[in-house]
Every structure is written in C-alpha cells, then in structure tokens.
Amino acid sequence: MAAQTTQTKKMDTATHTAKVADFIYTPPVTAQGATRILVKPNLGYPKGPPVTVGMSVLSKVLQGLRQASPQAEILVVEGVCSKFSLAEIANQNGLYDILDDGMAVLDADTLPCVAYRNRSPQPVRYSELWAPKLLKEVDCRISVSAFKVTSLKESPLVSATLKNLYGLFPRAKYKARSAHSRGQLHRPSVPQILQDIYGTIGHLFDGGVADCSQKFISQDWRPDVGQGFAVGQVVWGNDLLAIDRQACQLAQEPEANYLAPIEALRQTLED
C-alpha cells in the first residue's frame, strides 16, 4: 500500500493516508480481539458520497475490524438528519450489502441513553450530554466520516470525524425548530459545541477514518446540497483531531477552527 504517515509529539496522534484504491484499514489496538465494536458512519442523509461516506471506504474499515477481531459483534450505529429512516438510507446507499452475519445496524435515536460528564474544566454550554449507553458497553469505537465544508454565519464549518459524532445524540432531546436535526447543538456555534462533544464522548473514540475520496463543498449551511471535488485519499488513525487536521490539509482547505481550542483543553487535562 502506498501510504504515508505523519506524526506529532505523541504516537497516538499519528495519521496515515493512502489513495482510495490502496486503502487497507489498520484498526487501533483496542479492536484486537474485541467482543463488541461500535462503528459510527456518516450516513445521515438519503444521498451518496460525498454527502455521506462511501461504501467502498466503509467496507474496507469493516473488513479491517473483522480481521482484527473475527468473533466480534460489530455494531454500525447512526442517527439520521432526515425525514427518511436509517433503514431506508442504509438500504439506498448499499450498507446492508457490505455487512457480514456478525454485523448489525442500529438507529442511535432508538437506543437507551445516559448522561456523559463533560471532562472540560470550562464547558461551553453543556456540563453533560446524553448519548447512547452503548458507548460505554463496547470495547472499541470508530468514527467513519465524509469530508464536508459548509458555511455557518459566514464562517466555514468542517465536518469530519469529530462532527460526525453529532448523529449519536438523541434528536428528541436536542431538536430545535426541526424535528429532523439537533438544533440545540448549534448554539452558540457548532465549533464551540464541538468542545463539549469532545469533552463528553469524543475522547472515548479509539480511532477514526475520513473518507476524502471527494470533498463536499456547500455554499450555505446545508450539508446535503453542494458540490463534490475529487481528492482521492483516505485518512485514518487513533486521534480524531489529528485525522481532521490531516484531512483539511489533503483537501486543501483551511484548518478547522475547532481544532486548536480543543487541543488546548486536552493539554490542560493531560498536564
């Protein structure tokens, strides 16, 4: 595989990149011999790539996890942002075709939830957030995202492996004007709320994959209306922040503005 590796000060922030055709997923250590693995794909809309993650990339991720843990129960968990159900979207996009007998698709909006405490010493809005209890019950958690850039309040918003976690929060609790979205998690801003998301459930994720086959660019806030541009790469690793940074570089887009504040918060927790 023609892959390159970039690394910052700590081994767990290494990222790997490969051309889509050469991509072979190497899971984190926690996937080795795991009993249960949770995979969170970006499949919130009834549209194919680059609005959602490509099945070719997601299939490689599932194959890598299956090789690492032949007996594991692999749970593909998503909460949609549409009037269409997850089952309808999964069927339309071909998700069921890439699953083996030990894999299941679960709608995050139907799962029992618990409160996750925000580890940040300075929460933006939420001292806790509710998300599926299942996150505590699995051995390994992987975020598999598309790479998208929308515009909110005249500022670019990058959606990659961290923003992908929005789909895990129950719409019934975090909806605003639309019952199909999680509008409460957009106030005061998505980049700020991502700090709370990282502090509650983002830090739990053992790894991620950003499908940069194409980058999706929207001229407004809509993450399902825009245009795709070829990039032809996949980025993966154990650290969602490092993956998102590398994805921005590969896509030749400005660095996501949520990265530096979250990394600063993380450093205070590690010190």
Coordinates of C-alpha atoms in Angstrom, one line a residue:
M1 CA 0.0 0.0 0.0
A2 CA 1.3 3.4 -1.0
A3 CA 0.7 5.1 2.3
Q4 CA 2.5 7.9 4.2
T5 CA 2.5 8.6 7.9
T6 CA 2.6 11.9 9.7
Q7 CA 3.2 12.2 13.4
T8 CA 3.1 14.9 16.1
K9 CA 4.7 14.6 19.5
K10 CA 2.8 11.5 20.7
M11 CA 2.4 8.2 18.9
D12 CA -1.4 8.2 19.3
T13 CA -1.7 11.3 17.1
A14 CA -0.1 9.6 14.1
T15 CA -2.2 9.8 10.9
H16 CA -2.0 7.6 7.9
T17 CA -3.0 8.4 4.3
A18 CA -3.5 6.4 1.2
K19 CA -5.1 6.6 -2.2
V20 CA -8.6 5.2 -2.1
A21 CA -7.6 2.2 -4.3
D22 CA -4.7 1.4 -1.9
F23 CA -6.5 1.8 1.4
I24 CA -6.2 -1.0 3.8
Y25 CA -7.5 -0.2 7.3
T26 CA -5.3 -0.8 10.3
P27 CA -7.5 -0.7 13.4
P28 CA -6.4 0.5 16.8
V29 CA -5.1 -1.9 19.4
T30 CA -8.4 -1.9 21.2
A31 CA -10.0 -3.7 18.2
Q32 CA -7.7 -6.7 18.5
G33 CA -9.7 -9.5 20.0
A34 CA -12.6 -7.2 20.9
T35 CA -16.0 -8.6 21.9
R36 CA -18.1 -5.6 20.7
I37 CA -17.1 -2.8 18.3
L38 CA -19.1 0.3 17.5
V39 CA -18.7 2.0 14.1
K40 CA -20.3 5.4 13.6
P41 CA -20.5 6.2 9.9
N42 CA -21.7 9.4 8.3
L43 CA -25.0 8.2 6.8
G44 CA -27.4 10.9 8.0
Y45 CA -28.9 11.8 4.6
P46 CA -30.5 9.8 1.8
K47 CA -27.7 10.7 -0.6
G48 CA -24.5 9.0 -1.7
P49 CA -20.9 10.3 -1.5
P50 CA -19.6 12.9 -0.9
V51 CA -22.7 13.9 1.2
T52 CA -22.3 10.6 3.0
V53 CA -19.4 8.2 3.5
G54 CA -18.6 5.9 0.5
M55 CA -19.4 2.2 0.9
S56 CA -16.1 1.2 -0.6
V57 CA -14.2 3.0 2.2
L58 CA -16.6 1.8 4.9
S59 CA -16.3 -1.7 3.6
K60 CA -12.6 -1.6 4.0
V61 CA -13.0 -0.4 7.6
L62 CA -15.3 -3.2 8.4
Q63 CA -13.0 -5.7 6.8
G64 CA -10.1 -4.4 8.8
L65 CA -12.1 -4.7 12.1
R66 CA -13.2 -8.2 11.2
Q67 CA -9.7 -9.3 10.6
A68 CA -8.6 -7.8 13.9
S69 CA -11.4 -9.5 15.8
P70 CA -13.0 -12.4 13.9
Q71 CA -15.6 -13.1 16.6
A72 CA -16.6 -9.6 17.5
E73 CA -20.1 -8.2 17.3
I74 CA -19.7 -5.1 15.1
L75 CA -22.5 -2.5 15.6
V76 CA -22.9 0.2 12.9
V77 CA -24.7 3.0 14.7
E78 CA -26.1 6.2 13.2
G79 CA -28.7 8.8 13.9
V80 CA -30.1 10.4 10.8
C81 CA -30.7 14.1 9.9
S82 CA -33.6 13.5 7.6
K83 CA -37.3 12.6 7.4
F84 CA -36.1 9.2 6.0
S85 CA -35.3 6.4 8.4
L86 CA -31.9 4.9 8.9
A87 CA -33.1 1.7 7.4
E88 CA -34.2 3.5 4.2
I89 CA -30.9 5.3 3.9
A90 CA -28.9 2.2 4.7
N91 CA -30.7 0.3 2.0
Q92 CA -30.5 3.0 -0.6
N93 CA -26.8 3.5 0.0
G94 CA -26.0 -0.2 0.0
L95 CA -24.9 -0.6 3.6
Y96 CA -26.6 -4.0 4.1
D97 CA -24.6 -5.4 1.2
I98 CA -21.3 -4.9 2.9
L99 CA -22.2 -6.4 6.3
D100 CA -21.4 -10.0 7.4
D101 CA -23.5 -12.1 9.8
G102 CA -21.8 -10.7 12.9
M103 CA -22.6 -7.1 12.0
A104 CA -25.8 -5.1 12.8
V105 CA -27.2 -1.7 12.0
L106 CA -28.6 0.3 15.0
D107 CA -30.6 3.6 14.9
A108 CA -29.0 5.8 17.6
D109 CA -32.3 7.5 18.2
T110 CA -33.8 4.3 19.5
L111 CA -31.1 3.3 21.9
P112 CA -31.2 3.8 25.7
C113 CA -29.2 7.0 26.6
V114 CA -27.2 8.1 29.6
A115 CA -25.5 11.3 30.6
Y116 CA -21.8 11.7 29.9
R117 CA -20.0 14.2 32.0
N118 CA -18.0 16.9 30.3
R119 CA -14.3 16.5 31.2
S120 CA -13.6 20.0 30.1
P121 CA -12.8 22.4 33.0
Q122 CA -14.7 25.1 31.1
P123 CA -17.8 23.7 29.3
V124 CA -19.1 26.0 26.6
R125 CA -22.8 25.1 27.2
Y126 CA -23.2 21.5 28.5
S127 CA -21.7 20.1 31.7
E128 CA -23.1 16.8 30.4
L129 CA -24.6 15.4 27.2
W130 CA -26.9 12.5 26.7
A131 CA -25.8 9.8 24.2
P132 CA -26.3 6.0 23.8
K133 CA -25.3 3.9 26.8
L134 CA -23.8 1.5 24.3
L135 CA -20.7 3.7 24.0
K136 CA -19.8 2.5 27.5
E137 CA -20.5 -1.1 26.7
V138 CA -18.2 -1.7 23.7
D139 CA -14.5 -2.4 23.6
C140 CA -13.7 -0.1 20.6
R141 CA -15.3 2.9 18.9
I142 CA -14.6 4.2 15.4
S143 CA -15.9 7.3 13.6
V144 CA -16.0 7.0 9.8
S145 CA -16.8 10.2 8.1
A146 CA -17.1 12.0 4.9
F147 CA -15.2 15.3 4.5
K148 CA -17.5 18.3 4.1
V149 CA -17.3 22.1 4.4
T150 CA -20.5 24.2 4.9
S151 CA -20.9 27.8 5.8
L152 CA -22.5 29.0 9.1
K153 CA -22.6 32.7 10.0
E154 CA -20.3 33.4 7.1
S155 CA -17.6 31.1 8.5
P156 CA -16.6 27.7 7.1
L157 CA -17.5 24.7 9.1
V158 CA -15.6 21.5 8.6
S159 CA -17.4 18.2 9.1
A160 CA -15.1 15.2 9.5
T161 CA -14.6 12.5 12.2
L162 CA -15.5 14.7 15.2
K163 CA -18.5 16.5 13.8
N164 CA -19.7 13.0 12.6
L165 CA -20.5 12.3 16.3
Y166 CA -23.5 14.6 16.2
G167 CA -25.5 11.7 14.9
L168 CA -25.2 9.9 18.2
F169 CA -27.2 12.4 20.2
P170 CA -30.9 11.9 20.5
R171 CA -32.9 14.2 18.4
A172 CA -35.9 14.0 20.8
K173 CA -33.7 15.8 23.4
Y174 CA -31.6 18.1 21.2
K175 CA -34.0 19.1 18.4
A176 CA -34.9 22.8 18.0
R177 CA -37.2 24.1 15.2
S178 CA -36.8 21.0 13.1
A179 CA -37.6 17.6 14.5
H180 CA -35.1 16.1 12.0
S181 CA -32.0 17.8 13.3
R182 CA -30.2 18.6 16.5
G183 CA -30.6 22.3 16.5
Q184 CA -29.8 22.8 20.2
L185 CA -26.3 21.6 19.4
H186 CA -25.7 24.5 17.0
R187 CA -26.0 27.2 19.8
P188 CA -23.9 29.3 20.3
S189 CA -22.0 27.7 17.5
V190 CA -21.0 24.3 16.2
P191 CA -17.3 24.8 16.7
Q192 CA -17.9 25.8 20.3
I193 CA -20.3 22.9 21.0
L194 CA -17.7 20.5 19.5
Q195 CA -15.6 21.3 22.5
D196 CA -18.4 20.0 24.7
I197 CA -18.8 17.0 22.4
Y198 CA -15.1 16.1 22.6
G199 CA -15.2 16.5 26.4
T200 CA -18.2 14.2 26.8
I201 CA -18.0 11.4 24.2
G202 CA -15.3 12.4 21.6
H203 CA -12.4 11.4 23.9
L204 CA -13.9 7.9 24.1
F205 CA -13.3 7.1 20.5
D206 CA -10.4 4.8 19.8
G207 CA -9.9 5.9 16.2
G208 CA -11.4 7.3 13.0
V209 CA -11.4 7.4 9.2
A210 CA -12.0 10.3 7.0
D211 CA -13.2 9.5 3.5
C212 CA -11.6 12.1 1.4
S213 CA -12.4 10.4 -1.9
Q214 CA -14.1 13.7 -2.6
K215 CA -14.6 16.9 -0.6
F216 CA -18.1 18.2 -0.4
I217 CA -18.5 22.0 -0.5
S218 CA -21.7 23.8 0.3
Q219 CA -22.3 27.5 -0.3
D220 CA -24.6 27.7 2.7
W221 CA -25.5 25.8 5.9
R222 CA -27.0 22.8 4.1
P223 CA -24.7 19.7 4.4
D224 CA -26.6 17.8 1.7
V225 CA -26.7 20.5 -1.0
G226 CA -23.5 21.3 -2.7
Q227 CA -20.8 20.1 -5.0
G228 CA -18.1 17.4 -4.8
F229 CA -14.5 17.8 -5.8
A230 CA -12.0 14.9 -6.2
V231 CA -9.3 14.4 -3.6
G232 CA -8.8 10.7 -3.9
Q233 CA -7.4 10.0 -0.4
V234 CA -8.4 8.3 2.8
V235 CA -7.0 9.4 6.2
W236 CA -7.1 7.3 9.4
G237 CA -5.6 7.0 12.8
N238 CA -6.3 6.8 16.5
D239 CA -6.9 10.5 17.2
L240 CA -10.0 12.3 15.7
L241 CA -8.4 15.7 16.0
A242 CA -5.2 14.7 14.2
I243 CA -7.3 13.0 11.5
D244 CA -9.4 16.1 10.9
R245 CA -6.4 18.3 10.7
Q246 CA -4.7 16.0 8.1
A247 CA -8.0 15.8 6.1
C248 CA -8.1 19.6 5.9
Q249 CA -4.6 19.6 4.5
L250 CA -5.3 16.9 2.0
A251 CA -8.4 18.6 0.8
Q252 CA -6.5 21.9 0.7
E253 CA -9.0 23.6 3.0
P254 CA -8.2 25.9 5.9
E255 CA -7.7 24.1 9.2
A256 CA -10.9 23.5 11.1
N257 CA -11.4 26.3 13.7
Y258 CA -12.4 23.9 16.4
L259 CA -9.1 22.0 16.5
A260 CA -6.9 24.4 18.3
P261 CA -9.3 25.2 21.2
I262 CA -10.0 21.5 21.8
E263 CA -6.3 20.6 21.7
A264 CA -5.6 23.3 24.2
L265 CA -8.3 21.9 26.5
R266 CA -6.9 18.4 26.1
Q267 CA -3.4 19.6 27.0
T268 CA -4.7 21.1 30.3
L269 CA -6.3 17.7 31.1
E270 CA -3.0 15.9 30.4
D271 CA -0.8 18.2 32.3

